[in-house]
Each structure stands twice: as C-alpha cells, then as structure tokens.
C-alpha cells in the first residue's frame, strides 16, 4: 500500500479535543474491507492488545 510503511509512527489526523492526549501508534500491516474493497492501514495503538484498521485519510505521520 502506498503511503504508510510498516513500523512507521502515526497518529490521528484530526485534532484531539482540548486536554485529551494525542494517541500514538505504529503501522503493523494492511487489510482490505470485505464490503467496500477499500484498503486499510492496521495500526497498533499504545496500550491496545491488537492492531486496528483505519482509513489512510484518518492518519498522519509522527514528526
């Protein structure tokens, strides 16, 4: 998948509400939505037990 390489640090692209810490995660792989066929990025968030799928438009790189 173009854009996010495995082991890249990411966070959510939308601004976090005031006082809410911004989550940090790591790209662990890719998946395809079985209904829409859209490619998704699998992100392992700090504290999460397993990677969760996200639309690439929802994510941005950590500087």
mmCIF file with all atom_site columns, N, CA, C and O in Angstrom, residues 9-32:
data_model
loop_
_atom_site.group_PDB
_atom_site.id
_atom_site.type_symbol
_atom_site.label_atom_id
_atom_site.label_alt_id
_atom_site.label_comp_id
_atom_site.label_asym_id
_atom_site.label_entity_id
_atom_site.label_seq_id
_atom_site.pdbx_PDB_ins_code
_atom_site.Cartn_x
_atom_site.Cartn_y
_atom_site.Cartn_z
_atom_site.occupancy
_atom_site.B_iso_or_equiv
_atom_site.pdbx_formal_charge
_atom_site.auth_seq_id
_atom_site.auth_comp_id
_atom_site.auth_asym_id
_atom_site.auth_atom_id
_atom_site.pdbx_PDB_model_num
ATOM 1  N N  . UNK A 1 9  ? 5.621   5.430  12.613 1.00 0.00 ? 9  UNK A N  1
ATOM 2  C CA . UNK A 1 9  ? 4.841   6.020  13.691 1.00 0.00 ? 9  UNK A CA 1
ATOM 3  C C  . UNK A 1 9  ? 3.744   6.907  13.129 1.00 0.00 ? 9  UNK A C  1
ATOM 4  O O  . UNK A 1 9  ? 3.994   7.721  12.244 1.00 0.00 ? 9  UNK A O  1
ATOM 5  N N  . UNK A 1 10 ? 2.519   6.729  13.638 1.00 0.00 ? 10 UNK A N  1
ATOM 6  C CA . UNK A 1 10 ? 1.382   7.517  13.165 1.00 0.00 ? 10 UNK A CA 1
ATOM 7  C C  . UNK A 1 10 ? 0.544   8.018  14.343 1.00 0.00 ? 10 UNK A C  1
ATOM 8  O O  . UNK A 1 10 ? 0.663   7.534  15.462 1.00 0.00 ? 10 UNK A O  1
ATOM 9  N N  . UNK A 1 11 ? -0.308  8.982  14.047 1.00 0.00 ? 11 UNK A N  1
ATOM 10 C CA . UNK A 1 11 ? -1.309  9.476  14.978 1.00 0.00 ? 11 UNK A CA 1
ATOM 11 C C  . UNK A 1 11 ? -2.530  9.852  14.155 1.00 0.00 ? 11 UNK A C  1
ATOM 12 O O  . UNK A 1 11 ? -2.481  9.833  12.925 1.00 0.00 ? 11 UNK A O  1
ATOM 13 N N  . UNK A 1 12 ? -3.622  10.195 14.832 1.00 0.00 ? 12 UNK A N  1
ATOM 14 C CA . UNK A 1 12 ? -4.832  10.574 14.110 1.00 0.00 ? 12 UNK A CA 1
ATOM 15 C C  . UNK A 1 12 ? -4.655  11.946 13.472 1.00 0.00 ? 12 UNK A C  1
ATOM 16 O O  . UNK A 1 12 ? -4.065  12.847 14.066 1.00 0.00 ? 12 UNK A O  1
ATOM 17 N N  . UNK A 1 13 ? -5.176  12.125 12.280 1.00 0.00 ? 13 UNK A N  1
ATOM 18 C CA . UNK A 1 13 ? -5.026  13.380 11.551 1.00 0.00 ? 13 UNK A CA 1
ATOM 19 C C  . UNK A 1 13 ? -5.906  14.487 12.124 1.00 0.00 ? 13 UNK A C  1
ATOM 20 O O  . UNK A 1 13 ? -5.537  15.648 12.068 1.00 0.00 ? 13 UNK A O  1
ATOM 21 N N  . UNK A 1 14 ? -7.045  14.124 12.679 1.00 0.00 ? 14 UNK A N  1
ATOM 22 C CA . UNK A 1 14 ? -7.932  15.150 13.228 1.00 0.00 ? 14 UNK A CA 1
ATOM 23 C C  . UNK A 1 14 ? -7.385  15.661 14.562 1.00 0.00 ? 14 UNK A C  1
ATOM 24 O O  . UNK A 1 14 ? -6.736  14.909 15.296 1.00 0.00 ? 14 UNK A O  1
ATOM 25 N N  . UNK A 1 15 ? -7.643  16.910 14.894 1.00 0.00 ? 15 UNK A N  1
ATOM 26 C CA . UNK A 1 15 ? -7.145  17.456 16.155 1.00 0.00 ? 15 UNK A CA 1
ATOM 27 C C  . UNK A 1 15 ? -7.787  16.762 17.352 1.00 0.00 ? 15 UNK A C  1
ATOM 28 O O  . UNK A 1 15 ? -8.966  16.415 17.317 1.00 0.00 ? 15 UNK A O  1
ATOM 29 N N  . UNK A 1 16 ? -6.998  16.574 18.395 1.00 0.00 ? 16 UNK A N  1
ATOM 30 C CA . UNK A 1 16 ? -7.518  15.988 19.629 1.00 0.00 ? 16 UNK A CA 1
ATOM 31 C C  . UNK A 1 16 ? -8.267  17.072 20.404 1.00 0.00 ? 16 UNK A C  1
ATOM 32 O O  . UNK A 1 16 ? -7.853  18.233 20.399 1.00 0.00 ? 16 UNK A O  1
ATOM 33 N N  . UNK A 1 17 ? -9.375  16.718 21.067 1.00 0.00 ? 17 UNK A N  1
ATOM 34 C CA . UNK A 1 17 ? -10.081 17.708 21.885 1.00 0.00 ? 17 UNK A CA 1
ATOM 35 C C  . UNK A 1 17 ? -9.163  18.260 22.976 1.00 0.00 ? 17 UNK A C  1
ATOM 36 O O  . UNK A 1 17 ? -8.234  17.578 23.413 1.00 0.00 ? 17 UNK A O  1
ATOM 37 N N  . UNK A 1 18 ? -9.425  19.471 23.413 1.00 0.00 ? 18 UNK A N  1
ATOM 38 C CA . UNK A 1 18 ? -8.594  20.097 24.446 1.00 0.00 ? 18 UNK A CA 1
ATOM 39 C C  . UNK A 1 18 ? -8.471  19.201 25.672 1.00 0.00 ? 18 UNK A C  1
ATOM 40 O O  . UNK A 1 18 ? -9.464  18.676 26.157 1.00 0.00 ? 18 UNK A O  1
ATOM 41 N N  . UNK A 1 19 ? -7.240  19.049 26.146 1.00 0.00 ? 19 UNK A N  1
ATOM 42 C CA . UNK A 1 19 ? -6.982  18.250 27.330 1.00 0.00 ? 19 UNK A CA 1
ATOM 43 C C  . UNK A 1 19 ? -6.871  16.756 27.076 1.00 0.00 ? 19 UNK A C  1
ATOM 44 O O  . UNK A 1 19 ? -6.555  16.000 27.975 1.00 0.00 ? 19 UNK A O  1
ATOM 45 N N  . UNK A 1 20 ? -7.129  16.326 25.845 1.00 0.00 ? 20 UNK A N  1
ATOM 46 C CA . UNK A 1 20 ? -7.032  14.902 25.519 1.00 0.00 ? 20 UNK A CA 1
ATOM 47 C C  . UNK A 1 20 ? -5.674  14.614 24.897 1.00 0.00 ? 20 UNK A C  1
ATOM 48 O O  . UNK A 1 20 ? -5.282  15.278 23.944 1.00 0.00 ? 20 UNK A O  1
ATOM 49 N N  . UNK A 1 21 ? -4.942  13.644 25.446 1.00 0.00 ? 21 UNK A N  1
ATOM 50 C CA . UNK A 1 21 ? -3.645  13.324 24.835 1.00 0.00 ? 21 UNK A CA 1
ATOM 51 C C  . UNK A 1 21 ? -3.825  12.730 23.444 1.00 0.00 ? 21 UNK A C  1
ATOM 52 O O  . UNK A 1 21 ? -4.785  12.018 23.180 1.00 0.00 ? 21 UNK A O  1
ATOM 53 N N  . UNK A 1 22 ? -2.913  13.043 22.551 1.00 0.00 ? 22 UNK A N  1
ATOM 54 C CA . UNK A 1 22 ? -2.952  12.518 21.186 1.00 0.00 ? 22 UNK A CA 1
ATOM 55 C C  . UNK A 1 22 ? -2.425  11.086 21.205 1.00 0.00 ? 22 UNK A C  1
ATOM 56 O O  . UNK A 1 22 ? -1.375  10.810 21.753 1.00 0.00 ? 22 UNK A O  1
ATOM 57 N N  . UNK A 1 23 ? -3.174  10.142 20.622 1.00 0.00 ? 23 UNK A N  1
ATOM 58 C CA . UNK A 1 23 ? -2.704  8.747  20.604 1.00 0.00 ? 23 UNK A CA 1
ATOM 59 C C  . UNK A 1 23 ? -1.562  8.561  19.601 1.00 0.00 ? 23 UNK A C  1
ATOM 60 O O  . UNK A 1 23 ? -1.533  9.215  18.560 1.00 0.00 ? 23 UNK A O  1
ATOM 61 N N  . UNK A 1 24 ? -0.640  7.708  19.952 1.00 0.00 ? 24 UNK A N  1
ATOM 62 C CA . UNK A 1 24 ? 0.460   7.354  19.063 1.00 0.00 ? 24 UNK A CA 1
ATOM 63 C C  . UNK A 1 24 ? 0.408   5.864  18.793 1.00 0.00 ? 24 UNK A C  1
ATOM 64 O O  . UNK A 1 24 ? 0.119   5.076  19.690 1.00 0.00 ? 24 UNK A O  1
ATOM 65 N N  . UNK A 1 25 ? 0.686   5.498  17.543 1.00 0.00 ? 25 UNK A N  1
ATOM 66 C CA . UNK A 1 25 ? 0.654   4.097  17.176 1.00 0.00 ? 25 UNK A CA 1
ATOM 67 C C  . UNK A 1 25 ? 1.708   3.789  16.131 1.00 0.00 ? 25 UNK A C  1
ATOM 68 O O  . UNK A 1 25 ? 2.450   4.660  15.688 1.00 0.00 ? 25 UNK A O  1
ATOM 69 N N  . UNK A 1 26 ? 1.743   2.520  15.751 1.00 0.00 ? 26 UNK A N  1
ATOM 70 C CA . UNK A 1 26 ? 2.717   2.046  14.767 1.00 0.00 ? 26 UNK A CA 1
ATOM 71 C C  . UNK A 1 26 ? 2.001   1.207  13.727 1.00 0.00 ? 26 UNK A C  1
ATOM 72 O O  . UNK A 1 26 ? 1.179   0.353  14.074 1.00 0.00 ? 26 UNK A O  1
ATOM 73 N N  . UNK A 1 27 ? 2.294   1.466  12.459 1.00 0.00 ? 27 UNK A N  1
ATOM 74 C CA . UNK A 1 27 ? 1.701   0.687  11.372 1.00 0.00 ? 27 UNK A CA 1
ATOM 75 C C  . UNK A 1 27 ? 2.240   -0.734 11.451 1.00 0.00 ? 27 UNK A C  1
ATOM 76 O O  . UNK A 1 27 ? 3.448   -0.950 11.501 1.00 0.00 ? 27 UNK A O  1
ATOM 77 N N  . UNK A 1 28 ? 1.325   -1.702 11.477 1.00 0.00 ? 28 UNK A N  1
ATOM 78 C CA . UNK A 1 28 ? 1.713   -3.097 11.576 1.00 0.00 ? 28 UNK A CA 1
ATOM 79 C C  . UNK A 1 28 ? 1.359   -3.920 10.349 1.00 0.00 ? 28 UNK A C  1
ATOM 80 O O  . UNK A 1 28 ? 1.792   -5.054 10.215 1.00 0.00 ? 28 UNK A O  1
ATOM 81 N N  . UNK A 1 29 ? 0.562   -3.352 9.452  1.00 0.00 ? 29 UNK A N  1
ATOM 82 C CA . UNK A 1 29 ? 0.190   -4.101 8.259  1.00 0.00 ? 29 UNK A CA 1
ATOM 83 C C  . UNK A 1 29 ? -0.950  -3.416 7.526  1.00 0.00 ? 29 UNK A C  1
ATOM 84 O O  . UNK A 1 29 ? -1.260  -2.250 7.774  1.00 0.00 ? 29 UNK A O  1
ATOM 85 N N  . UNK A 1 30 ? -1.590  -4.176 6.646  1.00 0.00 ? 30 UNK A N  1
ATOM 86 C CA . UNK A 1 30 ? -2.650  -3.650 5.803  1.00 0.00 ? 30 UNK A CA 1
ATOM 87 C C  . UNK A 1 30 ? -3.785  -4.660 5.741  1.00 0.00 ? 30 UNK A C  1
ATOM 88 O O  . UNK A 1 30 ? -3.584  -5.849 5.977  1.00 0.00 ? 30 UNK A O  1
ATOM 89 N N  . UNK A 1 31 ? -4.972  -4.179 5.424  1.00 0.00 ? 31 UNK A N  1
ATOM 90 C CA . UNK A 1 31 ? -6.142  -5.045 5.297  1.00 0.00 ? 31 UNK A CA 1
ATOM 91 C C  . UNK A 1 31 ? -7.038  -4.470 4.216  1.00 0.00 ? 31 UNK A C  1
ATOM 92 O O  . UNK A 1 31 ? -6.879  -3.321 3.811  1.00 0.00 ? 31 UNK A O  1
ATOM 93 N N  . UNK A 1 32 ? -7.979  -5.265 3.763  1.00 0.00 ? 32 UNK A N  1
ATOM 94 C CA . UNK A 1 32 ? -8.964  -4.820 2.788  1.00 0.00 ? 32 UNK A CA 1
ATOM 95 C C  . UNK A 1 32 ? -10.343 -4.992 3.397  1.00 0.00 ? 32 UNK A C  1
ATOM 96 O O  . UNK A 1 32 ? -10.661 -6.060 3.925  1.00 0.00 ? 32 UNK A O  1
#
